[in-house]
Structures are given as C-alpha cells and as structure tokens.
Amino acid sequence: MDAMTPLTEDSDPLCLPPLDAAALLFAAPWRRFAVIGDSLSAGTGGPSPGYRHRGWSDRLADVLRAVRPDLEYLSTAEDGATTARTLDSQIGRALEFEPDLLHLPCGANDLLRREPDFAEIGQRLRRMYELASGSDALLTTFTLGKAYVVPVFPDWSARVARCNDLTRGLAAEYGAVVVDMWDHPVNARDGLLSEDGIHFAASGQAVMAAEMVKSLSRVLARSTHV
C-alpha cells in the first residue's frame, strides 16, 4: 500500500477482520460479558475516517456474539468515574449480573487530582479485584497508553507509569488478562486521539478491540493444552 494512502479498518494491520476475530474466539465459553469503570472502559471516543464509530467494548461484544449468539452484555461504565465511584455504584450491579467475563478499569480519573493518593488508588483497585474474583469470572483490564497526556501535570507520564504498575501487579496477582497499551505501536499514530485529546478515536478503539480478542484467544489456547 502507498505510504500516503490513509489506513482504513479493512487495511489496518493492527485490526482484525470480523471473521478472523470470530475464528480466534470460536471456542469462547463466555456468555455473560460485563464492563465497569470510566470512559476508557466504555470505549468513549470520536470518529475516524474509514473506521466504524464503535467503542472497543461494544466491538468485543459483537465478536463474542458472533460465536455465542446468546451472549448477554452489560456495561455500567460512565464518563468521569473514579475508582471510588465505580466501587460505590457499579461493581455491585455488575456482580448481580453474574458475568463470566468482567472488565475492570485502571484508575485513570484518579490521576487528575492535584496530588493523587496512589496508596488509596491501589486499595480501591484491590478491593475491586477482590470482589470480582468472587464471581469466578475471567477478569480483563488494560494499561494506559503513552498517547494520553494531560499537559497541566508535568509529571503526567510518571503518574501513568505508577498507575500502570498497580494495574499490572493486581492483574498478575488475580490472574486477570491485561492488555498493555503503554508501549503499543498505535500510540505513535497521527489522529489516534479524539478531539478532546483524551480518548482513542474509532481507529484506536478498533485496535483495542483487536488486542482484547488476541489476548482472550491466548487464554483459550492455554486452556486447551492443560
């Protein structure tokens, strides 16, 4: 392809065509998929030319529904939600749904305080994992990417790195699937972020969904070799 030709969802090497995504998850056992957290969990973002305007979590639900037509899907994620708000108003509803696949947030909005309390962030995330682990659901999460920058905080990268370390540590401890977006090549793309400069636009959402599918497919591959 000509280097000047804009990528589309069909030509993007970091995306997965719907049939390929479904093939990777053809043996997926999950029938109740839930998502909690903030706007990043919700897949909030603006449009990208050549890509479906659809968030990563809705895209993943579409793939799962292609192989499990009876899939039930619940998203309680909301813009601006902190870990405290997620604990107070979301995780209870999600657990009542009895998911077998549950996505947890990474605490991005907690970083927007003048001085984030990382001990508190860690405690709240841990409480989330403790509650979620009692559901027997497979847990998923992701780290924040480098493209998300808040210039008003000179130490923003250090904040994100610390929060990502919390996420990786808890995911490892509780056996959660973690999609690590910090060093992902998509971060270097022009037009990755929406006009708000915070959320992935549709092109990034498509890549996020593809990474989730690939990560879940590796879980399935491991389970078949046990």
CSV table of C-alpha atoms in Angstrom, one decimal, residues 12-192:
chain,number,residue,atom,x,y,z
A,12,ASP,CA,-5.2,-1.5,9.1
A,13,PRO,CA,-2.6,-4.2,10.0
A,14,LEU,CA,-3.3,-3.8,13.7
A,15,CYS,CA,-7.0,-4.5,13.3
A,16,LEU,CA,-8.8,-7.8,12.9
A,17,PRO,CA,-11.4,-8.5,10.2
A,18,PRO,CA,-14.7,-9.7,11.8
A,19,LEU,CA,-14.3,-13.2,10.5
A,20,ASP,CA,-10.7,-13.5,11.7
A,21,ALA,CA,-11.7,-12.2,15.2
A,22,ALA,CA,-14.6,-14.7,15.4
A,23,ALA,CA,-12.3,-17.5,14.3
A,24,LEU,CA,-9.9,-16.7,17.2
A,25,LEU,CA,-12.7,-16.9,19.7
A,26,PHE,CA,-14.7,-19.7,18.1
A,27,ALA,CA,-14.3,-21.8,21.3
A,28,ALA,CA,-15.2,-18.9,23.7
A,29,PRO,CA,-17.2,-20.1,26.6
A,30,TRP,CA,-18.3,-16.7,27.8
A,31,ARG,CA,-22.0,-15.9,27.7
A,32,ARG,CA,-22.2,-13.0,30.2
A,33,PHE,CA,-19.8,-10.1,29.5
A,34,ALA,CA,-19.8,-7.1,31.8
A,35,VAL,CA,-17.8,-3.9,31.8
A,36,ILE,CA,-17.3,-1.4,34.7
A,37,GLY,CA,-15.4,1.7,35.1
A,38,ASP,CA,-14.8,5.0,33.3
A,39,SER,CA,-15.0,6.4,29.8
A,40,LEU,CA,-12.0,4.3,28.8
A,41,SER,CA,-13.8,1.2,29.8
A,42,ALA,CA,-16.9,2.4,28.0
A,43,GLY,CA,-15.0,2.9,24.8
A,44,THR,CA,-15.8,6.6,24.5
A,45,GLY,CA,-14.2,8.4,21.6
A,46,GLY,CA,-14.7,10.3,18.4
A,47,PRO,CA,-15.0,9.2,14.8
A,48,SER,CA,-12.1,8.2,12.4
A,49,PRO,CA,-12.5,8.2,8.6
A,50,GLY,CA,-12.7,4.7,7.3
A,51,TYR,CA,-13.5,3.1,10.7
A,52,ARG,CA,-16.8,2.1,12.3
A,53,HIS,CA,-17.6,4.6,15.1
A,54,ARG,CA,-17.9,1.9,17.8
A,55,GLY,CA,-16.1,1.6,21.1
A,56,TRP,CA,-13.8,-1.4,21.9
A,57,SER,CA,-16.1,-3.0,24.4
A,58,ASP,CA,-19.1,-2.9,22.1
A,59,ARG,CA,-16.8,-4.3,19.3
A,60,LEU,CA,-15.7,-7.1,21.6
A,61,ALA,CA,-19.3,-7.9,22.5
A,62,ASP,CA,-20.0,-8.1,18.7
A,63,VAL,CA,-17.2,-10.6,18.3
A,64,LEU,CA,-18.4,-12.7,21.2
A,65,ARG,CA,-22.0,-12.6,20.0
A,66,ALA,CA,-20.8,-13.9,16.6
A,67,VAL,CA,-19.7,-17.1,18.2
A,68,ARG,CA,-22.2,-17.1,21.1
A,69,PRO,CA,-25.5,-15.6,19.8
A,70,ASP,CA,-27.0,-15.9,23.3
A,71,LEU,CA,-24.4,-13.5,24.8
A,72,GLU,CA,-25.7,-11.1,27.4
A,73,TYR,CA,-23.8,-7.9,27.7
A,74,LEU,CA,-23.8,-5.2,30.4
A,75,SER,CA,-21.8,-2.0,30.6
A,76,THR,CA,-22.2,0.2,33.6
A,77,ALA,CA,-19.1,2.3,32.6
A,78,GLU,CA,-19.6,6.1,32.7
A,79,ASP,CA,-17.5,9.1,31.8
A,80,GLY,CA,-15.7,10.6,34.7
A,81,ALA,CA,-16.0,7.6,37.0
A,82,THR,CA,-13.2,7.2,39.6
A,83,THR,CA,-12.3,4.0,41.4
A,84,ALA,CA,-14.4,5.2,44.4
A,85,ARG,CA,-17.5,5.8,42.2
A,86,THR,CA,-17.0,2.5,40.4
A,87,LEU,CA,-17.0,0.7,43.7
A,88,ASP,CA,-19.9,2.6,45.1
A,89,SER,CA,-22.3,2.5,42.1
A,90,GLN,CA,-21.1,0.0,39.5
A,91,ILE,CA,-19.5,-3.2,40.7
A,92,GLY,CA,-22.5,-4.3,42.7
A,93,ARG,CA,-24.7,-4.1,39.7
A,94,ALA,CA,-22.1,-5.9,37.6
A,95,LEU,CA,-21.8,-8.8,40.0
A,96,GLU,CA,-25.6,-9.2,40.3
A,97,PHE,CA,-25.5,-9.7,36.5
A,98,GLU,CA,-23.3,-12.8,37.2
A,99,PRO,CA,-20.8,-12.3,34.5
A,100,ASP,CA,-18.3,-15.0,33.3
A,101,LEU,CA,-16.2,-12.3,31.7
A,102,LEU,CA,-15.7,-9.0,33.5
A,103,HIS,CA,-13.6,-5.9,32.5
A,104,LEU,CA,-12.1,-3.7,35.3
A,105,PRO,CA,-10.8,-0.1,35.0
A,106,CYS,CA,-7.3,1.1,35.5
A,107,GLY,CA,-7.9,4.2,37.6
A,108,ALA,CA,-7.3,6.9,35.0
A,109,ASN,CA,-9.6,9.5,36.5
A,110,ASP,CA,-7.9,9.2,39.9
A,111,LEU,CA,-4.8,10.7,38.4
A,112,LEU,CA,-6.5,14.0,37.7
A,113,ARG,CA,-6.2,15.2,41.3
A,114,ARG,CA,-3.5,17.8,42.2
A,115,GLU,CA,-1.7,15.1,44.2
A,116,PRO,CA,-3.0,11.5,43.6
A,117,ASP,CA,-3.0,9.2,46.5
A,118,PHE,CA,-1.5,6.1,45.0
A,119,ALA,CA,-1.9,4.1,48.2
A,120,GLU,CA,-5.7,4.8,48.1
A,121,ILE,CA,-5.9,4.1,44.4
A,122,GLY,CA,-4.2,0.8,44.9
A,123,GLN,CA,-6.5,-0.1,47.8
A,124,ARG,CA,-9.6,0.7,45.8
A,125,LEU,CA,-8.4,-1.3,42.8
A,126,ARG,CA,-7.5,-4.2,45.0
A,127,ARG,CA,-11.0,-4.1,46.6
A,128,MET,CA,-12.4,-4.2,43.1
A,129,TYR,CA,-10.3,-7.3,42.2
A,130,GLU,CA,-11.3,-9.0,45.5
A,131,LEU,CA,-15.0,-8.5,44.8
A,132,ALA,CA,-14.7,-9.5,41.2
A,133,SER,CA,-12.6,-12.6,41.9
A,134,GLY,CA,-15.5,-14.0,44.0
A,135,SER,CA,-17.6,-14.1,40.8
A,136,ASP,CA,-15.5,-16.8,39.1
A,137,ALA,CA,-15.5,-14.5,36.0
A,138,LEU,CA,-12.4,-14.2,33.9
A,139,LEU,CA,-11.1,-10.7,34.6
A,140,THR,CA,-9.7,-8.3,32.0
A,141,THR,CA,-8.1,-4.9,32.1
A,142,PHE,CA,-5.6,-2.7,30.2
A,143,THR,CA,-2.9,-0.1,30.9
A,144,LEU,CA,-3.0,3.5,29.8
A,145,GLY,CA,-1.1,4.3,26.6
A,146,LYS,CA,1.6,7.0,26.1
A,147,ALA,CA,-0.6,9.0,23.7
A,148,TYR,CA,-2.9,10.1,26.6
A,149,VAL,CA,-1.2,13.2,28.0
A,150,VAL,CA,-2.5,15.9,30.4
A,151,PRO,CA,-0.1,18.8,29.9
A,152,VAL,CA,-1.2,20.7,33.0
A,153,PHE,CA,0.6,18.0,35.1
A,154,PRO,CA,4.3,18.0,34.3
A,155,ASP,CA,4.7,14.6,36.0
A,156,TRP,CA,1.8,13.0,34.0
A,157,SER,CA,4.0,10.3,32.5
A,158,ALA,CA,5.3,9.3,35.9
A,159,ARG,CA,1.7,9.2,37.2
A,160,VAL,CA,0.6,6.9,34.4
A,161,ALA,CA,3.6,4.7,34.8
A,162,ARG,CA,2.8,4.2,38.5
A,163,CYS,CA,-0.8,3.5,37.9
A,164,ASN,CA,0.1,1.1,35.1
A,165,ASP,CA,2.4,-0.7,37.6
A,166,LEU,CA,-0.5,-1.1,40.0
A,167,THR,CA,-2.7,-2.5,37.2
A,168,ARG,CA,-0.1,-5.0,36.1
A,169,GLY,CA,0.6,-6.1,39.6
A,170,LEU,CA,-3.0,-6.7,40.5
A,171,ALA,CA,-3.7,-8.4,37.2
A,172,ALA,CA,-0.9,-10.8,37.8
A,173,GLU,CA,-2.0,-11.5,41.4
A,174,TYR,CA,-5.6,-12.2,40.5
A,175,GLY,CA,-5.0,-13.9,37.1
A,176,ALA,CA,-6.5,-11.1,35.1
A,177,VAL,CA,-5.9,-10.7,31.4
A,178,VAL,CA,-4.1,-7.4,30.9
A,179,VAL,CA,-3.7,-5.7,27.5
A,180,ASP,CA,-0.7,-3.5,27.9
A,181,MET,CA,-1.1,-0.4,25.8
A,182,TRP,CA,1.7,1.7,27.2
A,183,ASP,CA,4.3,0.8,24.5
A,184,HIS,CA,1.8,-0.3,21.9
A,185,PRO,CA,2.8,1.0,18.4
A,186,VAL,CA,-0.7,2.5,17.9
A,187,ASN,CA,0.4,5.3,20.3
A,188,ALA,CA,2.6,6.8,17.6
A,189,ARG,CA,-0.2,7.2,15.1
A,190,ASP,CA,-1.4,10.6,13.9
A,191,GLY,CA,-5.1,11.2,14.6
A,192,LEU,CA,-5.2,8.5,17.3
